[in-house]
mmCIF file of C-alpha atoms in Angstrom:
data_model
loop_
_atom_site.group_PDB
_atom_site.id
_atom_site.type_symbol
_atom_site.label_atom_id
_atom_site.label_comp_id
_atom_site.label_asym_id
_atom_site.label_seq_id
_atom_site.Cartn_x
_atom_site.Cartn_y
_atom_site.Cartn_z
ATOM 1 C CA UNK A 25 -5.958 6.060 -5.876
ATOM 2 C CA UNK A 26 -7.829 7.051 -2.732
ATOM 3 C CA UNK A 27 -6.946 5.364 0.545
ATOM 4 C CA UNK A 28 -9.927 3.869 2.408
ATOM 5 C CA UNK A 29 -9.310 2.402 5.848
ATOM 6 C CA UNK A 30 -11.492 -0.170 7.596
ATOM 7 C CA UNK A 31 -13.085 2.454 9.851
ATOM 8 C CA UNK A 32 -13.946 4.933 7.102
ATOM 9 C CA UNK A 33 -16.969 5.426 4.900
ATOM 10 C CA UNK A 34 -16.733 7.805 1.961
ATOM 11 C CA UNK A 35 -19.848 9.434 0.532
ATOM 12 C CA UNK A 36 -19.864 10.548 -3.100
ATOM 13 C CA UNK A 37 -22.524 13.058 -4.065
ATOM 14 C CA UNK A 38 -23.596 14.008 -7.586
ATOM 15 C CA UNK A 39 -26.266 16.421 -8.745
ATOM 16 C CA UNK A 40 -28.089 14.485 -11.462
ATOM 17 C CA UNK A 41 -30.281 17.388 -12.577
ATOM 18 C CA UNK A 42 -28.722 20.502 -14.105
ATOM 19 C CA UNK A 43 -28.853 23.671 -12.024
ATOM 20 C CA UNK A 44 -29.200 26.032 -14.976
ATOM 21 C CA UNK A 45 -30.843 25.794 -18.383
ATOM 22 C CA UNK A 46 -27.425 26.145 -20.026
ATOM 23 C CA UNK A 47 -26.264 22.985 -18.257
ATOM 24 C CA UNK A 48 -28.725 20.705 -20.048
ATOM 25 C CA UNK A 49 -26.526 20.130 -23.119
ATOM 26 C CA UNK A 50 -23.509 19.218 -20.982
ATOM 27 C CA UNK A 51 -25.666 16.956 -18.843
ATOM 28 C CA UNK A 52 -27.049 15.153 -21.907
ATOM 29 C CA UNK A 53 -23.571 14.758 -23.420
ATOM 30 C CA UNK A 54 -22.227 13.304 -20.194
ATOM 31 C CA UNK A 55 -25.087 10.829 -19.937
ATOM 32 C CA UNK A 56 -24.600 9.778 -23.562
ATOM 33 C CA UNK A 57 -20.885 9.194 -22.980
ATOM 34 C CA UNK A 58 -21.678 7.160 -19.882
ATOM 35 C CA UNK A 59 -23.796 4.762 -21.919
ATOM 36 C CA UNK A 60 -20.551 3.130 -23.044
ATOM 37 C CA UNK A 61 -19.744 2.179 -19.441
ATOM 38 C CA UNK A 62 -22.872 0.108 -18.902
ATOM 39 C CA UNK A 63 -22.918 -3.680 -18.930
ATOM 40 C CA UNK A 64 -25.748 -5.747 -20.408
ATOM 41 C CA UNK A 65 -27.800 -5.800 -17.204
ATOM 42 C CA UNK A 66 -27.527 -2.049 -16.750
ATOM 43 C CA UNK A 67 -28.525 -1.420 -20.351
ATOM 44 C CA UNK A 68 -31.564 -3.664 -19.916
ATOM 45 C CA UNK A 69 -32.504 -1.764 -16.752
ATOM 46 C CA UNK A 70 -32.096 1.542 -18.580
ATOM 47 C CA UNK A 71 -34.708 0.521 -21.157
ATOM 48 C CA UNK A 72 -37.332 0.190 -18.415
ATOM 49 C CA UNK A 73 -37.406 3.950 -17.890
ATOM 50 C CA UNK A 74 -39.900 5.773 -20.075
ATOM 51 C CA UNK A 75 -38.891 9.411 -19.599
ATOM 52 C CA UNK A 76 -35.672 11.001 -20.794
ATOM 53 C CA UNK A 77 -35.106 12.521 -17.356
ATOM 54 C CA UNK A 78 -35.276 9.129 -15.647
ATOM 55 C CA UNK A 79 -32.906 7.560 -18.167
ATOM 56 C CA UNK A 80 -30.453 10.431 -17.777
ATOM 57 C CA UNK A 81 -30.538 10.222 -13.971
ATOM 58 C CA UNK A 82 -29.926 6.464 -14.121
ATOM 59 C CA UNK A 83 -26.984 6.871 -16.506
ATOM 60 C CA UNK A 84 -25.391 9.549 -14.329
ATOM 61 C CA UNK A 85 -25.871 7.374 -11.249
ATOM 62 C CA UNK A 86 -24.096 4.455 -12.913
ATOM 63 C CA UNK A 87 -21.258 6.773 -13.974
ATOM 64 C CA UNK A 88 -20.894 7.930 -10.384
ATOM 65 C CA UNK A 89 -20.816 4.361 -9.018
ATOM 66 C CA UNK A 90 -18.242 3.150 -11.537
ATOM 67 C CA UNK A 91 -16.031 6.225 -11.365
ATOM 68 C CA UNK A 92 -16.045 6.312 -7.561
ATOM 69 C CA UNK A 93 -15.246 2.605 -7.157
ATOM 70 C CA UNK A 94 -12.374 2.849 -9.636
ATOM 71 C CA UNK A 95 -10.711 5.454 -7.410
ATOM 72 C CA UNK A 96 -10.194 2.769 -4.731
ATOM 73 C CA UNK A 97 -9.304 -0.158 -6.990
ATOM 74 C CA UNK A 98 -5.881 0.598 -8.435
ATOM 75 C CA UNK A 99 -5.692 0.192 -12.198
ATOM 76 C CA UNK A 100 -9.265 -1.046 -12.689
ATOM 77 C CA UNK A 101 -11.146 1.140 -15.153
ATOM 78 C CA UNK A 102 -14.755 2.210 -14.472
ATOM 79 C CA UNK A 103 -16.083 0.090 -17.355
ATOM 80 C CA UNK A 104 -14.507 -3.119 -15.976
ATOM 81 C CA UNK A 105 -16.835 -3.479 -12.984
ATOM 82 C CA UNK A 106 -19.691 -5.970 -13.069
ATOM 83 C CA UNK A 107 -22.526 -5.976 -10.555
ATOM 84 C CA UNK A 108 -25.403 -8.050 -9.288
ATOM 85 C CA UNK A 109 -28.216 -7.532 -6.775
ATOM 86 C CA UNK A 110 -29.636 -9.709 -4.019
ATOM 87 C CA UNK A 111 -33.335 -10.565 -4.032
ATOM 88 C CA UNK A 112 -34.216 -7.226 -2.435
ATOM 89 C CA UNK A 113 -32.075 -5.130 -4.759
ATOM 90 C CA UNK A 114 -28.924 -4.599 -2.690
ATOM 91 C CA UNK A 115 -26.029 -4.242 -5.160
ATOM 92 C CA UNK A 116 -22.613 -5.826 -4.900
ATOM 93 C CA UNK A 117 -19.512 -6.217 -7.086
ATOM 94 C CA UNK A 118 -19.107 -9.544 -8.900
ATOM 95 C CA UNK A 119 -16.113 -8.649 -11.091
ATOM 96 C CA UNK A 120 -13.240 -8.055 -10.892
ATOM 97 C CA UNK A 121 -12.018 -9.905 -7.815
ATOM 98 C CA UNK A 122 -10.514 -7.352 -5.415
ATOM 99 C CA UNK A 123 -7.754 -8.085 -2.919
ATOM 100 C CA UNK A 124 -9.290 -5.456 -0.618
ATOM 101 C CA UNK A 125 -13.071 -5.875 -0.917
ATOM 102 C CA UNK A 126 -15.239 -2.836 -1.545
ATOM 103 C CA UNK A 127 -18.886 -2.531 -0.558
ATOM 104 C CA UNK A 128 -21.240 0.226 -1.586
ATOM 105 C CA UNK A 129 -24.793 1.455 -1.432
ATOM 106 C CA UNK A 130 -26.640 3.932 -3.639
ATOM 107 C CA UNK A 131 -29.510 6.336 -3.057
ATOM 108 C CA UNK A 132 -31.235 8.860 -5.312
ATOM 109 C CA UNK A 133 -33.877 11.490 -4.618
ATOM 110 C CA UNK A 134 -34.828 14.669 -6.416
ATOM 111 C CA UNK A 135 -31.729 16.121 -8.076
ATOM 112 C CA UNK A 136 -29.209 14.297 -5.884
ATOM 113 C CA UNK A 137 -27.535 10.905 -6.060
ATOM 114 C CA UNK A 138 -25.232 9.621 -3.329
ATOM 115 C CA UNK A 139 -22.993 6.551 -3.067
ATOM 116 C CA UNK A 140 -21.494 5.234 0.187
ATOM 117 C CA UNK A 141 -18.285 3.184 -0.132
ATOM 118 C CA UNK A 142 -16.599 1.239 2.663
ATOM 119 C CA UNK A 143 -14.886 -1.989 3.634
ATOM 120 C CA UNK A 144 -17.873 -3.266 5.626
ATOM 121 C CA UNK A 145 -20.472 -5.499 3.952
ATOM 122 C CA UNK A 146 -23.447 -4.180 5.941
ATOM 123 C CA UNK A 147 -23.551 -0.591 4.734
ATOM 124 C CA UNK A 148 -26.727 1.276 3.865
ATOM 125 C CA UNK A 149 -27.420 4.808 2.648
ATOM 126 C CA UNK A 150 -30.625 6.728 2.074
ATOM 127 C CA UNK A 151 -31.186 10.268 0.851
ATOM 128 C CA UNK A 152 -34.611 11.871 0.561
ATOM 129 C CA UNK A 153 -35.771 15.236 -0.686
ATOM 130 C CA UNK A 154 -37.808 16.855 2.071
ATOM 131 C CA UNK A 155 -41.199 18.089 0.932
ATOM 132 C CA UNK A 156 -44.448 19.213 2.530
ATOM 133 C CA UNK A 157 -46.623 16.407 1.188
ATOM 134 C CA UNK A 158 -49.780 15.590 3.087
ATOM 135 C CA UNK A 159 -50.414 12.325 4.890
ATOM 136 C CA UNK A 160 -47.086 12.043 6.681
ATOM 137 C CA UNK A 161 -48.721 11.250 10.000
ATOM 138 C CA UNK A 162 -50.826 8.552 8.341
ATOM 139 C CA UNK A 163 -47.656 6.980 6.964
ATOM 140 C CA UNK A 164 -45.960 7.258 10.350
ATOM 141 C CA UNK A 165 -48.900 5.598 12.107
ATOM 142 C CA UNK A 166 -48.791 2.743 9.609
ATOM 143 C CA UNK A 167 -45.041 2.122 9.399
ATOM 144 C CA UNK A 168 -43.327 3.629 12.446
ATOM 145 C CA UNK A 169 -43.228 2.379 16.017
ATOM 146 C CA UNK A 170 -45.817 3.780 18.451
ATOM 147 C CA UNK A 171 -43.151 5.852 20.210
ATOM 148 C CA UNK A 172 -41.894 7.370 16.973
ATOM 149 C CA UNK A 173 -45.440 8.156 15.877
ATOM 150 C CA UNK A 174 -46.353 9.787 19.180
ATOM 151 C CA UNK A 175 -43.358 12.118 18.966
ATOM 152 C CA UNK A 176 -44.248 13.171 15.433
ATOM 153 C CA UNK A 177 -47.794 13.983 16.507
ATOM 154 C CA UNK A 178 -46.521 16.990 18.458
ATOM 155 C CA UNK A 179 -45.021 18.516 15.275
ATOM 156 C CA UNK A 180 -46.532 20.269 12.280
ATOM 157 C CA UNK A 181 -45.476 22.035 9.115
ATOM 158 C CA UNK A 182 -41.766 22.073 8.307
ATOM 159 C CA UNK A 183 -40.877 20.467 11.642
ATOM 160 C CA UNK A 184 -43.127 17.499 10.900
ATOM 161 C CA UNK A 185 -41.620 17.046 7.425
ATOM 162 C CA UNK A 186 -38.056 17.239 8.769
ATOM 163 C CA UNK A 187 -38.845 14.861 11.634
ATOM 164 C CA UNK A 188 -40.570 12.338 9.404
ATOM 165 C CA UNK A 189 -37.765 12.184 6.829
ATOM 166 C CA UNK A 190 -35.111 12.012 9.558
ATOM 167 C CA UNK A 191 -36.723 8.811 10.802
ATOM 168 C CA UNK A 192 -37.521 7.448 7.347
ATOM 169 C CA UNK A 193 -33.944 7.807 6.055
ATOM 170 C CA UNK A 194 -32.534 6.103 9.162
ATOM 171 C CA UNK A 195 -34.949 3.198 8.783
ATOM 172 C CA UNK A 196 -34.337 2.819 5.066
ATOM 173 C CA UNK A 197 -30.548 3.028 5.506
ATOM 174 C CA UNK A 198 -30.818 0.249 8.111
ATOM 175 C CA UNK A 199 -32.936 -1.904 5.789
ATOM 176 C CA UNK A 200 -30.563 -1.348 2.873
ATOM 177 C CA UNK A 201 -27.558 -2.252 5.017
ATOM 178 C CA UNK A 202 -29.224 -5.561 5.859
ATOM 179 C CA UNK A 203 -30.258 -6.094 2.240
ATOM 180 C CA UNK A 204 -33.837 -6.909 3.243
ATOM 181 C CA UNK A 205 -37.294 -5.664 2.321
ATOM 182 C CA UNK A 206 -38.066 -2.264 3.818
ATOM 183 C CA UNK A 207 -41.524 -3.176 5.100
ATOM 184 C CA UNK A 208 -40.093 -6.047 7.109
ATOM 185 C CA UNK A 209 -37.745 -3.839 9.114
ATOM 186 C CA UNK A 210 -39.627 -0.577 9.677
ATOM 187 C CA UNK A 211 -41.037 -1.561 13.066
ATOM 188 C CA UNK A 212 -38.116 -3.732 14.160
ATOM 189 C CA UNK A 213 -36.106 -0.695 15.174
ATOM 190 C CA UNK A 214 -37.112 2.521 16.903
ATOM 191 C CA UNK A 215 -35.064 5.713 16.640
ATOM 192 C CA UNK A 216 -35.003 8.635 19.028
ATOM 193 C CA UNK A 217 -32.844 11.688 19.634
ATOM 194 C CA UNK A 218 -32.191 12.003 23.399
ATOM 195 C CA UNK A 219 -29.832 14.969 22.956
ATOM 196 C CA UNK A 220 -28.667 17.235 20.164
ATOM 197 C CA UNK A 221 -26.294 15.308 17.935
ATOM 198 C CA UNK A 222 -27.215 11.912 19.395
ATOM 199 C CA UNK A 223 -29.159 9.038 17.839
ATOM 200 C CA UNK A 224 -30.531 6.179 19.909
ATOM 201 C CA UNK A 225 -31.557 2.934 18.217
ATOM 202 C CA UNK A 226 -33.714 0.396 20.096
ATOM 203 C CA UNK A 227 -34.389 -3.040 18.606
ATOM 204 C CA UNK A 228 -37.510 -5.092 19.241
ATOM 205 C CA UNK A 229 -37.046 -8.219 21.357
ATOM 206 C CA UNK A 230 -36.996 -10.694 18.448
ATOM 207 C CA UNK A 231 -34.752 -8.699 16.118
ATOM 208 C CA UNK A 232 -32.146 -11.084 14.725
ATOM 209 C CA UNK A 233 -30.073 -8.087 13.632
ATOM 210 C CA UNK A 234 -28.726 -7.862 17.184
ATOM 211 C CA UNK A 235 -25.956 -10.172 16.002
ATOM 212 C CA UNK A 236 -24.427 -7.010 14.529
ATOM 213 C CA UNK A 237 -23.121 -3.909 16.265
ATOM 214 C CA UNK A 238 -24.702 -0.916 14.549
ATOM 215 C CA UNK A 239 -23.619 2.652 13.937
ATOM 216 C CA UNK A 240 -25.989 5.272 12.547
ATOM 217 C CA UNK A 241 -25.518 8.858 11.504
ATOM 218 C CA UNK A 242 -27.347 11.680 9.780
ATOM 219 C CA UNK A 243 -25.330 13.662 7.266
ATOM 220 C CA UNK A 244 -25.819 17.211 6.051
ATOM 221 C CA UNK A 245 -26.885 16.620 2.453
ATOM 222 C CA UNK A 246 -27.712 20.241 1.742
ATOM 223 C CA UNK A 247 -30.893 22.317 1.866
ATOM 224 C CA UNK A 248 -34.162 20.392 1.554
ATOM 225 C CA UNK A 249 -32.532 16.955 1.825
ATOM 226 C CA UNK A 250 -32.233 14.396 4.595
ATOM 227 C CA UNK A 251 -29.575 11.661 4.481
ATOM 228 C CA UNK A 252 -28.688 8.794 6.802
ATOM 229 C CA UNK A 253 -26.017 6.113 6.924
ATOM 230 C CA UNK A 254 -26.116 2.730 8.674
ATOM 231 C CA UNK A 255 -23.100 0.485 9.246
ATOM 232 C CA UNK A 256 -23.243 -2.953 10.869
ATOM 233 C CA UNK A 257 -20.347 -5.135 12.010
ATOM 234 C CA UNK A 258 -20.240 -8.547 13.740
ATOM 235 C CA UNK A 259 -21.046 -7.894 17.387
ATOM 236 C CA UNK A 260 -18.757 -8.802 20.240
ATOM 237 C CA UNK A 261 -19.649 -8.764 23.911
ATOM 238 C CA UNK A 262 -19.716 -5.192 25.150
ATOM 239 C CA UNK A 263 -18.839 -3.818 21.733
ATOM 240 C CA UNK A 264 -19.921 -0.323 20.764
ATOM 241 C CA UNK A 265 -18.939 1.163 17.440
ATOM 242 C CA UNK A 266 -16.927 4.331 17.630
ATOM 243 C CA UNK A 267 -17.471 7.484 15.651
ATOM 244 C CA UNK A 268 -16.516 6.747 12.067
ATOM 245 C CA UNK A 269 -14.527 9.043 9.860
ATOM 246 C CA UNK A 270 -17.032 10.092 7.205
ATOM 247 C CA UNK A 271 -15.806 12.079 4.227
ATOM 248 C CA UNK A 272 -17.990 13.517 1.521
ATOM 249 C CA UNK A 273 -16.635 13.721 -2.009
ATOM 250 C CA UNK A 274 -18.708 16.060 -4.124
ATOM 251 C CA UNK A 275 -18.551 15.208 -7.816
ATOM 252 C CA UNK A 276 -19.923 18.279 -9.553
ATOM 253 C CA UNK A 277 -21.756 17.552 -12.775
ATOM 254 C CA UNK A 278 -19.805 19.965 -14.948
ATOM 255 C CA UNK A 279 -16.411 19.604 -13.260
ATOM 256 C CA UNK A 280 -15.715 15.894 -13.298
ATOM 257 C CA UNK A 281 -11.972 16.485 -13.550
ATOM 258 C CA UNK A 282 -12.005 18.189 -10.144
ATOM 259 C CA UNK A 283 -12.845 16.056 -7.129
ATOM 260 C CA UNK A 284 -13.436 18.116 -4.013
ATOM 261 C CA UNK A 285 -13.154 16.330 -0.676
ATOM 262 C CA UNK A 286 -14.430 17.686 2.617
ATOM 263 C CA UNK A 287 -15.312 16.371 6.031
ATOM 264 C CA UNK A 288 -18.949 15.438 6.329
ATOM 265 C CA UNK A 289 -21.246 17.657 8.332
ATOM 266 C CA UNK A 290 -22.594 15.014 10.696
ATOM 267 C CA UNK A 291 -25.854 16.182 12.242
ATOM 268 C CA UNK A 292 -26.206 13.289 14.677
ATOM 269 C CA UNK A 293 -24.738 9.852 15.318
ATOM 270 C CA UNK A 294 -25.312 6.850 17.564
ATOM 271 C CA UNK A 295 -21.772 6.772 18.993
ATOM 272 C CA UNK A 296 -19.000 9.301 19.505
#
């Protein structure tokens, strides 16, 4: 059993696409075995995917969620967990009842799936594969704040892609922590980076989310990926969240019997 204190968030990372051609058989076998872990709702969701790759990625994601949660819940087996979602898709545990509540959030992009686990209800995680798609500035003009958009205008190429996804993952992590629709929160918060390693978050005047004290960070998710974490706690006068202890647990696809823990490479955070 892994100890998880109130001021910790653990990130579990799984590669859901095989690295080598020879890994495909092992990947398929693992996904097939994981089908026995799914509850009725998960099996129904699985049937919505048309491609084999999408079904396999979903199965591996559910294995990761169940296996990771079981490591913090004593004698509870991965198959015993039951889940539900709020109206905007934020997942939570419905069964079994835990003496020490666990909260989690899931994100998937490209070949990577990540799960954040903590003791705080408002926890959000987003991971995105960075690419050089066109139209990023058009998206930024439509969904980002004027200040964020103006800063991106001075960038191009790889710098523009990295800058765009840095902001996007922070905004989506924030929305997922709240459990609200993404489009309703994109312009309610503006992110900037005053200094290396520092994130500044400014809320619009009518943002009701000010009732919470927020902590944001960007995590090194590996080459070509951007990842962000948002944690909110009930605010008290003068409260500022301190730097949280983030640990990454990498769950390698073909070595599930070996869990490797390491300290997260935090690129930037909103408090230190």
